[in-house]
Coordinates of C-alpha atoms in Angstrom, one line a residue:
M1 CA 0.0 0.0 0.0
A2 CA 2.8 2.4 0.9
R3 CA 4.5 1.8 -2.5
R4 CA 1.2 2.4 -4.4
Q5 CA 0.7 5.6 -2.5
A6 CA 4.2 6.7 -3.3
V7 CA 3.6 6.0 -7.0
F8 CA 0.3 7.9 -6.9
L9 CA 2.0 10.9 -5.2
L10 CA 4.8 10.8 -7.9
A11 CA 2.2 10.7 -10.6
L12 CA 0.3 13.5 -9.1
A13 CA 3.4 15.6 -8.9
F14 CA 4.1 15.0 -12.5
A15 CA 0.6 15.9 -13.4
L16 CA 0.7 19.1 -11.4
G17 CA 4.0 20.0 -12.9
A18 CA 2.6 19.4 -16.4
M19 CA -0.5 21.6 -15.6
S20 CA 1.9 24.3 -14.3
S21 CA 4.1 24.2 -17.3
M22 CA 1.1 24.4 -19.7
A23 CA -0.2 27.4 -17.8
S24 CA 3.2 29.1 -18.0
A25 CA 3.7 28.4 -21.7
A26 CA 4.2 31.7 -23.5
I27 CA 4.3 33.2 -27.0
V28 CA 7.7 34.5 -27.7
E29 CA 8.0 37.0 -30.6
H30 CA 11.0 38.3 -32.4
V31 CA 11.5 40.5 -35.4
F32 CA 14.4 39.7 -37.8
N33 CA 15.4 42.4 -40.2
V34 CA 17.7 40.7 -42.7
E35 CA 19.8 43.4 -44.3
N36 CA 23.2 44.5 -45.5
V37 CA 25.4 46.3 -43.1
T38 CA 29.0 47.6 -43.1
V39 CA 31.4 46.2 -40.5
S40 CA 35.1 46.6 -40.0
K41 CA 37.3 43.5 -39.6
L42 CA 40.9 42.5 -40.4
C43 CA 41.8 46.0 -41.5
Q44 CA 39.0 46.3 -44.0
D45 CA 35.4 47.5 -44.2
H46 CA 33.0 44.9 -45.5
V47 CA 29.3 44.7 -46.4
I48 CA 27.7 41.6 -44.9
T49 CA 24.2 40.3 -44.7
A50 CA 23.2 40.1 -41.0
V51 CA 20.0 40.0 -38.8
N52 CA 19.3 43.2 -37.0
G53 CA 22.6 44.6 -37.8
S54 CA 24.6 42.3 -35.6
L55 CA 27.0 39.4 -35.9
P56 CA 26.0 37.0 -34.5
G57 CA 22.3 37.7 -34.7
P58 CA 20.1 37.8 -31.6
T59 CA 19.9 35.0 -29.2
I60 CA 16.4 33.6 -28.9
Q61 CA 15.5 32.2 -25.4
V62 CA 12.4 30.1 -24.9
T63 CA 11.1 27.6 -22.4
E64 CA 10.0 24.1 -23.6
G65 CA 6.3 24.4 -24.5
D66 CA 6.6 28.0 -25.7
T67 CA 5.4 29.0 -29.1
L68 CA 7.9 31.0 -31.2
L69 CA 6.9 33.6 -33.7
V70 CA 9.7 35.2 -35.8
H71 CA 8.7 37.9 -38.2
V72 CA 11.4 37.9 -41.0
F73 CA 11.7 41.0 -43.2
N74 CA 14.0 40.5 -46.1
K75 CA 15.6 43.8 -46.7
S76 CA 18.7 42.2 -48.3
P77 CA 19.3 41.9 -52.1
Y78 CA 19.3 38.1 -51.7
N79 CA 16.7 35.3 -51.3
V80 CA 16.7 34.1 -47.7
T81 CA 15.1 31.4 -45.5
I82 CA 15.7 30.7 -41.8
H83 CA 16.3 27.2 -40.4
W84 CA 15.8 26.4 -36.7
H85 CA 18.7 23.9 -36.5
G86 CA 17.7 20.9 -34.3
V87 CA 14.1 22.0 -33.7
F88 CA 11.8 18.9 -34.2
Q89 CA 9.0 21.0 -35.8
L90 CA 6.5 18.4 -34.7
L91 CA 3.5 18.8 -37.1
S92 CA 4.9 22.2 -38.1
G93 CA 7.3 21.0 -40.8
W94 CA 6.4 24.0 -43.0
A95 CA 8.4 26.2 -40.6
D96 CA 11.6 24.2 -40.9
G97 CA 13.2 26.6 -43.3
P98 CA 15.4 24.9 -45.8
S99 CA 14.9 26.5 -49.3
Y100 CA 13.0 24.4 -51.8
I101 CA 12.6 21.6 -49.3
T102 CA 9.8 22.9 -47.0
Q103 CA 9.3 26.4 -48.6
C104 CA 10.5 28.6 -51.4
P105 CA 12.7 31.5 -50.5
I106 CA 11.6 34.8 -49.0
L107 CA 12.4 37.2 -51.9
P108 CA 14.1 40.6 -51.4
G109 CA 11.5 43.0 -50.1
D110 CA 9.2 40.4 -48.8
N111 CA 8.4 39.1 -45.4
Y112 CA 7.2 35.9 -43.6
T113 CA 6.5 34.8 -40.1
Y114 CA 7.7 31.5 -38.8
K115 CA 5.5 30.0 -36.1
F116 CA 6.1 26.8 -34.2
T117 CA 5.9 25.3 -30.7
I118 CA 9.0 23.9 -29.0
T119 CA 8.0 20.4 -27.9
K120 CA 10.0 17.7 -26.1
Q121 CA 13.2 19.6 -26.3
E122 CA 15.5 21.6 -24.0
G123 CA 19.1 22.7 -24.4
T124 CA 21.2 24.5 -27.0
L125 CA 20.3 24.8 -30.6
W126 CA 20.7 27.6 -33.1
W127 CA 19.2 29.3 -36.1
H128 CA 20.8 30.2 -39.5
A129 CA 20.1 31.1 -43.1
H130 CA 19.4 28.0 -45.2
V131 CA 19.9 29.3 -48.7
S132 CA 23.3 29.8 -50.3
F133 CA 26.4 30.7 -48.2
L134 CA 24.5 33.4 -46.3
R135 CA 24.8 31.1 -43.3
A136 CA 28.3 32.6 -42.8
T137 CA 26.9 35.7 -41.3
V138 CA 23.1 35.0 -40.7
Y139 CA 23.1 33.0 -37.5
G140 CA 22.4 33.0 -33.9
A141 CA 21.8 30.9 -30.7
L142 CA 18.5 29.3 -29.8
V143 CA 18.3 28.4 -26.1
I144 CA 15.5 26.2 -24.8
L145 CA 15.2 26.3 -21.0
P146 CA 13.6 23.4 -19.1
K147 CA 10.0 23.9 -18.3
S148 CA 10.6 22.4 -14.9
G149 CA 13.2 25.0 -14.1
Q150 CA 15.6 22.2 -13.2
Y151 CA 18.6 20.7 -14.9
P152 CA 19.9 17.2 -14.2
F153 CA 23.0 18.9 -12.6
P154 CA 23.4 21.9 -10.2
T155 CA 22.1 25.1 -11.7
P156 CA 25.0 27.2 -13.1
H157 CA 25.6 30.7 -11.8
E158 CA 25.2 32.1 -15.4
Q159 CA 25.0 30.9 -18.9
F160 CA 26.7 32.2 -22.0
P161 CA 26.5 31.3 -25.7
I162 CA 29.8 30.8 -27.4
I163 CA 29.4 30.8 -31.2
L164 CA 32.3 29.7 -33.3
G165 CA 32.2 31.1 -36.9
E166 CA 34.2 31.7 -40.0
W167 CA 35.0 35.0 -41.7
W168 CA 35.8 35.9 -45.3
N169 CA 37.4 39.2 -46.5
T170 CA 34.9 38.9 -49.4
N171 CA 31.2 38.8 -50.2
V172 CA 30.1 35.2 -49.4
I173 CA 27.7 35.1 -52.3
D174 CA 30.4 36.0 -54.7
L175 CA 32.6 33.4 -53.0
Q176 CA 29.9 30.8 -53.7
N177 CA 29.3 31.8 -57.3
Q178 CA 33.0 31.7 -58.0
A179 CA 33.4 28.2 -56.5
Q180 CA 30.4 27.0 -58.6
A181 CA 31.7 28.6 -61.7
L182 CA 35.1 26.9 -61.2
G183 CA 33.6 23.6 -60.1
T184 CA 35.6 23.6 -56.9
G185 CA 35.2 24.1 -53.2
P186 CA 35.3 27.8 -52.0
N187 CA 38.5 29.6 -51.0
N188 CA 39.6 29.3 -47.4
S189 CA 38.2 31.6 -44.8
D190 CA 40.4 34.5 -43.6
A191 CA 39.6 34.0 -39.9
Y192 CA 37.6 32.2 -37.4
T193 CA 35.5 34.0 -34.8
I194 CA 34.2 33.6 -31.3
N195 CA 30.8 35.5 -31.1
G196 CA 31.6 37.3 -34.3
M197 CA 35.0 38.5 -33.2
P198 CA 38.3 37.1 -34.5
G199 CA 40.5 37.9 -31.5
D200 CA 43.8 39.7 -31.0
L201 CA 46.0 37.2 -32.9
Y202 CA 44.6 38.5 -36.2
P203 CA 45.6 41.8 -37.8
C204 CA 43.8 45.0 -36.7
S205 CA 41.9 43.0 -34.1
T206 CA 43.4 44.1 -30.8
N207 CA 40.0 45.5 -29.8
D208 CA 38.0 42.8 -31.5
S209 CA 38.0 40.0 -29.0
Y210 CA 35.1 38.4 -27.1
M211 CA 35.5 39.2 -23.4
L212 CA 33.8 36.9 -20.8
N213 CA 33.9 38.3 -17.3
V214 CA 33.5 35.7 -14.5
A215 CA 33.9 35.6 -10.7
H216 CA 36.3 33.2 -9.0
G217 CA 34.6 30.1 -7.5
N218 CA 31.5 29.9 -9.6
T219 CA 30.3 27.4 -12.1
Y220 CA 29.1 28.7 -15.5
M221 CA 27.4 27.0 -18.5
L222 CA 29.0 27.7 -21.8
R223 CA 26.6 26.8 -24.7
I224 CA 29.1 26.2 -27.5
I225 CA 27.9 26.2 -31.1
N226 CA 29.9 25.5 -34.3
A227 CA 28.5 27.9 -36.9
A228 CA 31.5 27.6 -39.2
L229 CA 30.6 26.8 -42.8
N230 CA 33.3 24.2 -43.6
N231 CA 35.4 23.4 -40.6
Q232 CA 35.5 21.2 -37.5
L233 CA 37.0 23.1 -34.6
F234 CA 38.9 22.2 -31.4
F235 CA 38.0 24.5 -28.4
K236 CA 40.0 25.0 -25.2
I237 CA 40.4 27.4 -22.3
A238 CA 43.9 27.8 -20.9
N239 CA 44.4 25.9 -17.6
H240 CA 40.8 24.9 -17.2
K241 CA 38.8 21.8 -17.6
F242 CA 35.1 21.6 -18.1
T243 CA 32.3 19.1 -17.9
V244 CA 30.3 18.2 -21.0
V245 CA 26.6 17.8 -19.9
A246 CA 24.8 18.0 -23.3
V247 CA 25.3 17.9 -27.0
D248 CA 22.8 18.9 -29.6
A249 CA 20.2 19.7 -26.9
S250 CA 20.4 16.1 -25.5
Y251 CA 21.8 15.5 -22.0
T252 CA 25.0 13.4 -21.7
D253 CA 26.6 11.6 -18.9
P254 CA 29.0 14.1 -17.3
Y255 CA 32.4 14.0 -19.2
V256 CA 35.4 15.9 -17.8
T257 CA 37.8 17.2 -20.5
D258 CA 40.0 20.1 -21.3
V259 CA 39.1 20.2 -25.0
A260 CA 35.8 20.1 -27.0
V261 CA 35.5 19.1 -30.7
L262 CA 32.6 20.3 -32.8
G263 CA 31.7 19.7 -36.4
P264 CA 29.7 22.3 -38.3
G265 CA 26.2 22.4 -36.9
Q266 CA 27.0 20.7 -33.6
T267 CA 26.5 22.2 -30.1
V268 CA 28.1 21.3 -26.9
D269 CA 27.1 22.4 -23.4
V270 CA 29.8 22.5 -20.7
L271 CA 30.1 23.5 -17.1
L272 CA 33.1 25.6 -16.4
T273 CA 34.2 26.1 -12.8
T274 CA 36.4 29.2 -12.3
D275 CA 38.8 27.6 -9.8
Q276 CA 42.1 28.9 -11.2
T277 CA 44.3 31.7 -10.0
P278 CA 42.4 35.0 -10.8
G279 CA 43.7 36.5 -13.9
A280 CA 43.1 36.4 -17.7
Y281 CA 42.9 33.2 -19.8
Y282 CA 42.5 32.8 -23.5
M283 CA 39.7 30.6 -24.9
A284 CA 40.7 29.5 -28.3
A285 CA 39.5 27.5 -31.3
R286 CA 41.4 26.3 -34.3
P287 CA 40.5 23.7 -37.1
Y288 CA 40.7 19.9 -37.0
F289 CA 41.4 18.5 -40.4
N290 CA 42.6 15.1 -41.7
A291 CA 41.0 14.8 -45.1
Q292 CA 42.8 13.0 -47.9
N293 CA 43.6 14.6 -51.2
A294 CA 42.2 17.9 -50.1
P295 CA 43.8 21.3 -49.5
P296 CA 44.2 22.2 -45.9
P297 CA 42.0 24.9 -44.3
D298 CA 42.9 28.2 -42.9
N299 CA 45.1 27.0 -40.0
T300 CA 44.8 30.0 -37.8
T301 CA 43.4 30.5 -34.2
T302 CA 40.5 32.6 -32.9
T303 CA 40.6 33.7 -29.3
G304 CA 38.5 35.2 -26.7
I305 CA 39.4 36.2 -23.1
L306 CA 38.1 34.8 -19.9
I307 CA 38.7 37.5 -17.2
Y308 CA 38.4 36.8 -13.5
D309 CA 36.8 39.5 -11.3
E310 CA 37.3 42.2 -13.9
L311 CA 41.0 42.4 -13.1
P312 CA 43.3 44.3 -15.4
Y313 CA 45.5 42.1 -17.5
T314 CA 48.4 42.4 -20.0
S315 CA 49.1 38.9 -21.3
P316 CA 46.4 36.2 -21.1
I317 CA 47.6 32.7 -20.7
M318 CA 47.3 30.7 -24.0
P319 CA 46.1 27.1 -24.1
L320 CA 48.1 24.4 -25.9
L321 CA 45.7 23.4 -28.7
P322 CA 45.8 20.1 -30.4
A323 CA 47.6 19.9 -33.7
L324 CA 45.6 20.5 -37.0
N325 CA 45.4 16.7 -37.7
D326 CA 45.2 15.4 -34.1
T327 CA 42.7 12.6 -34.8
P328 CA 43.3 10.7 -31.5
T329 CA 42.1 13.8 -29.5
A330 CA 39.0 14.2 -31.8
H331 CA 38.1 10.5 -31.7
N332 CA 38.6 10.4 -27.9
F333 CA 36.1 13.3 -27.4
S334 CA 33.4 11.9 -29.6
S335 CA 33.7 8.3 -28.5
S336 CA 33.5 9.4 -24.8
L337 CA 30.0 10.8 -25.1
T338 CA 27.1 8.8 -23.9
S339 CA 23.5 9.8 -23.2
L340 CA 22.1 10.4 -19.7
V341 CA 19.6 7.6 -19.3
G342 CA 16.4 8.8 -17.8
S343 CA 17.1 12.5 -18.3
P344 CA 14.3 14.8 -19.7
N345 CA 13.1 13.7 -23.2
W346 CA 15.5 10.8 -23.2
R347 CA 14.4 7.9 -25.3
P348 CA 15.7 4.3 -25.5
V349 CA 17.2 2.9 -28.7
P350 CA 14.6 1.3 -30.9
T351 CA 15.4 -2.3 -31.4
E352 CA 13.1 -3.5 -34.2
L353 CA 14.1 -2.2 -37.6
D354 CA 11.8 -1.4 -40.6
E355 CA 14.4 0.2 -42.9
Q356 CA 18.1 -0.7 -43.0
L357 CA 20.0 1.6 -45.3
L358 CA 23.6 1.6 -46.4
W359 CA 24.5 4.9 -47.9
T360 CA 27.8 5.7 -49.3
I361 CA 28.7 9.4 -49.1
G362 CA 31.6 11.2 -50.6
L363 CA 32.9 13.4 -53.4
G364 CA 33.0 13.0 -57.2
V365 CA 32.7 15.0 -60.3
S366 CA 29.6 16.0 -62.3
P367 CA 29.3 14.3 -65.7
C368 CA 30.0 16.8 -68.6
G369 CA 27.3 15.6 -70.8
P370 CA 25.9 12.2 -71.9
P371 CA 27.2 9.1 -70.1
N372 CA 30.1 8.5 -72.5
A373 CA 31.1 12.1 -73.1
C374 CA 33.5 12.3 -70.2
T375 CA 35.7 9.4 -71.4
G376 CA 39.3 10.3 -70.7
V377 CA 38.6 13.3 -68.5
P378 CA 40.9 13.2 -65.4
I379 CA 39.1 12.7 -62.1
S380 CA 40.5 15.9 -60.7
H381 CA 38.8 17.9 -63.6
P382 CA 36.0 20.2 -62.4
P383 CA 33.1 20.5 -61.8
A384 CA 33.3 18.8 -58.4
S385 CA 30.2 17.2 -56.9
A386 CA 29.2 15.1 -53.9
N387 CA 26.7 12.3 -53.6
I388 CA 24.8 9.7 -51.6
N389 CA 24.8 6.3 -53.2
N390 CA 26.0 7.9 -56.5
A391 CA 23.1 10.3 -56.7
S392 CA 24.1 14.0 -56.4
F393 CA 21.1 15.9 -55.1
Q394 CA 19.6 18.6 -57.3
F395 CA 17.3 21.1 -55.4
P396 CA 14.0 21.7 -57.2
T397 CA 13.2 25.3 -58.2
S398 CA 9.5 25.4 -59.2
Q399 CA 8.1 24.0 -55.9
S400 CA 9.3 22.8 -52.6
I401 CA 9.4 19.0 -52.0
L402 CA 7.1 19.2 -49.0
Q403 CA 4.5 21.0 -51.1
A404 CA 4.9 18.4 -53.9
H405 CA 4.5 15.6 -51.4
F406 CA 1.5 17.2 -49.6
F407 CA -0.4 18.0 -52.8
N408 CA 0.7 14.9 -54.7
V409 CA 2.4 16.9 -57.4
T410 CA 4.5 14.8 -59.7
G411 CA 7.7 15.8 -61.6
I412 CA 9.4 17.5 -58.6
Y413 CA 11.2 14.5 -57.1
T414 CA 11.3 10.8 -57.4
A415 CA 11.2 8.4 -54.3
D416 CA 13.8 6.1 -55.6
L417 CA 17.1 6.8 -53.8
P418 CA 18.7 3.4 -53.5
D419 CA 18.8 1.7 -50.1
Q420 CA 22.1 0.1 -50.9
P421 CA 25.0 1.3 -53.1
P422 CA 24.3 0.6 -56.8
L423 CA 27.8 -0.6 -57.1
K424 CA 29.7 -2.4 -54.3
F425 CA 33.4 -1.9 -54.2
D426 CA 36.2 -1.4 -51.6
Y427 CA 34.8 1.9 -50.5
T428 CA 38.0 3.1 -48.7
N429 CA 40.7 1.9 -51.0
P430 CA 43.1 4.8 -51.8
A431 CA 43.2 3.8 -55.4
N432 CA 39.6 4.9 -55.8
S433 CA 40.8 8.4 -56.3
N434 CA 42.2 7.4 -59.6
N435 CA 39.4 5.3 -60.8
T436 CA 37.1 7.2 -63.2
A437 CA 34.6 4.3 -63.2
F438 CA 33.5 5.5 -59.8
A439 CA 33.9 9.2 -60.2
F440 CA 30.8 10.5 -62.0
A441 CA 27.4 11.1 -60.2
F442 CA 24.5 12.4 -62.1
K443 CA 22.3 15.1 -60.7
S444 CA 18.8 14.2 -59.6
T445 CA 16.2 14.9 -57.0
R446 CA 15.9 11.4 -55.5
V447 CA 14.5 11.0 -52.0
K448 CA 13.8 8.2 -49.6
Q449 CA 10.1 7.8 -48.5
V450 CA 9.2 5.9 -45.3
K451 CA 6.0 4.9 -43.5
Y452 CA 5.0 6.8 -40.4
N453 CA 6.5 5.4 -37.3
A454 CA 9.0 3.2 -39.2
T455 CA 12.2 2.6 -37.4
V456 CA 15.1 3.6 -39.7
E457 CA 18.8 2.7 -39.5
I458 CA 21.3 4.4 -41.8
V459 CA 24.9 3.3 -42.1
F460 CA 26.9 6.2 -43.6
Q461 CA 30.1 4.9 -45.3
D462 CA 32.6 7.5 -46.5
T463 CA 34.4 6.7 -49.7
T464 CA 37.8 7.7 -51.1
I465 CA 36.5 8.6 -54.5
V466 CA 38.4 11.9 -55.3
G467 CA 39.4 12.0 -51.6
A468 CA 38.1 11.0 -48.2
E469 CA 36.8 13.7 -45.9
N470 CA 34.9 14.0 -42.6
H471 CA 31.2 14.7 -43.3
P472 CA 29.0 16.1 -40.5
M473 CA 25.6 14.7 -41.5
H474 CA 22.6 16.6 -40.2
L475 CA 19.0 15.3 -40.2
H476 CA 16.2 17.9 -40.0
G477 CA 13.1 17.1 -37.8
Y478 CA 14.7 14.4 -35.7
N479 CA 17.3 13.4 -33.1
F480 CA 18.9 10.0 -33.6
H481 CA 20.9 7.5 -31.6
V482 CA 24.5 7.0 -32.7
K483 CA 25.1 3.2 -32.8
Y484 CA 26.3 0.6 -31.9
N485 CA 25.7 1.1 -28.3
L486 CA 22.2 -0.2 -27.4
F487 CA 22.1 1.1 -23.8
N488 CA 23.1 4.7 -23.7
P489 CA 24.4 5.8 -27.1
V490 CA 24.8 9.6 -27.5
I491 CA 21.8 11.3 -29.0
R492 CA 22.4 14.0 -31.7
N493 CA 21.1 15.7 -34.7
T494 CA 24.4 16.0 -36.5
I495 CA 27.0 13.3 -36.6
G496 CA 30.5 13.4 -38.0
V497 CA 31.3 10.6 -40.3
P498 CA 35.0 10.1 -40.0
V499 CA 37.5 10.3 -42.9
G500 CA 37.4 6.9 -44.7
G501 CA 35.2 5.6 -41.9
W502 CA 31.5 5.0 -41.1
A503 CA 28.8 6.0 -38.6
T504 CA 25.4 4.4 -37.9
I505 CA 22.3 6.3 -36.8
R506 CA 18.8 5.0 -35.7
F507 CA 15.5 6.9 -35.3
Q508 CA 11.8 6.4 -35.3
A509 CA 10.1 8.3 -38.2
N510 CA 7.2 9.7 -36.1
N511 CA 7.3 13.2 -37.5
P512 CA 5.4 13.4 -40.9
G513 CA 7.0 15.8 -43.4
A514 CA 9.9 16.3 -45.8
W515 CA 13.2 16.3 -43.9
I516 CA 16.4 17.1 -45.7
L517 CA 19.5 15.0 -44.6
H518 CA 22.7 16.7 -45.7
C519 CA 26.3 17.3 -45.1
H520 CA 26.7 20.4 -43.0
L521 CA 29.8 21.5 -44.8
D522 CA 28.1 24.1 -47.0
A523 CA 30.6 23.4 -49.8
H524 CA 29.5 19.8 -50.0
L525 CA 25.8 20.6 -49.6
T526 CA 26.0 22.9 -52.7
M527 CA 27.8 20.0 -54.5
G528 CA 24.9 17.6 -53.8
L529 CA 25.7 15.7 -50.6
A530 CA 22.0 15.6 -49.5
T531 CA 18.8 13.8 -49.9
V532 CA 15.3 14.2 -48.3
I533 CA 13.5 11.6 -46.1
V534 CA 9.8 12.0 -46.8
V535 CA 7.8 10.6 -43.9
E536 CA 4.2 9.8 -44.6
N537 CA 1.2 10.8 -42.5
G538 CA 0.1 8.5 -39.7
P539 CA -3.5 7.2 -39.0
T540 CA -4.6 9.9 -36.6
P541 CA -4.9 13.7 -36.7
L542 CA -2.0 13.9 -34.2
S543 CA 0.1 12.0 -36.7
T544 CA -1.0 14.1 -39.8
L545 CA 0.8 17.2 -41.2
P546 CA -1.7 20.0 -41.4
P547 CA -2.0 22.2 -44.6
P548 CA 0.7 24.9 -45.3
P549 CA 0.1 28.4 -43.9
P550 CA -1.7 30.5 -46.6
D551 CA 1.3 33.0 -46.8
L552 CA 4.0 30.4 -47.1
P553 CA 6.5 31.8 -49.8
Q554 CA 5.9 30.4 -53.3
C555 CA 8.4 29.8 -56.0

């Protein structure tokens, strides 16, 4: 009887908590003016496209259960959409934001309001432009607070977003157009940034460093986001360790480390205790790179300064950062992460599989005409492309894939992306880079369609065609378990597939809509390393995608 009473009281407490959280759910509104502004960096004035005149753009803070309304006014000369990276968009897939996947772009001079409810999520996500290379400067943090007001760890004294980015001394749209015209990847960035600032190791940047003022003896949460277009990054703070408590808005078992590694699109929440001698300490980020047959990235370091008790300082202490190609450190970080079983919104690994997919991912070149017209063309010859199972994704232009799916419009896409590689070969043999038989991948808009509630497993296998690279693969609309750990695998929305290696994810397709799955290296996305997972409606109104908003941008 005592046990039954305890269970009843626990259930009552949860019910009262749920009623309280429902009563406190709010409508949070923001206005995003997307416009060109002039900024001065690295000894030059530049015109960039930004939100509300700032880099990064505004931090959005909501509580789980809130409804977010963002009124976007496109005052720039470019098409734009905004993607809410990592937000599930349960039954609100029209608001996901990727251009030509769930909507057509917001044209210059037009506006659109994104509206969606944050459901079953808490932690650090972010938002960014999802058309062209505008993501380089159109981005910001999206912080979801727990509706209970409690974390599965002691509440930190304060919380700070730390957004890592890239900077070019050129117009990023011109950069993209030049790369596409030459059939190559874009030129290297000129600097990395922390919260939009390069730090004092770069020219003309003595006063362009992010300063984080802390007090001795406190614990702070740093919400670290990698918003860089094309680079994985190491992050350290001199003389300090920190505890990883979440990645991609999913709680982890506490993991103590002195370095974090983030691929583009990934987030890491860490607890930092200020227990060192009061003074000034550099926080620093630099690239991690071990690709084969690819030019190295900009191998420079961005810095911010952690300052204790607002003390004056002259020479901050610098951390010893890993080497550019320090794969053991990168692997140790990623392989040490496990999910916190029983934490809010945690879900066990699904064990029964409905779809088992093996998708090769990698680089190639686009055919230069009919199938036999490229005979004798060297594999290094442009234009470069990228593909999944030898299908290089072509974005539609006349209608979004979600609209075509919802209204049963034919001719926009085909649901025939192969479940298995069309040609089986030694995927990681270095000799593949010289084999033209594997090199060419035709452009197409091929997707994978699955039943509602199907359990999907995808094995991503990197290939050495042209060259092997790390591919941070991001799935919209879902989190996934990273396999093969069936007890407490880390839960993410973006997974780094290692150079010449593989990664396996598993998720339950319980969110109807059209969800792009793509490499979060923008250079590879524009080359075609993407597809769309179309999830059919379920049998009830709560598993059926509603019609699009009447003012959804049209092509």
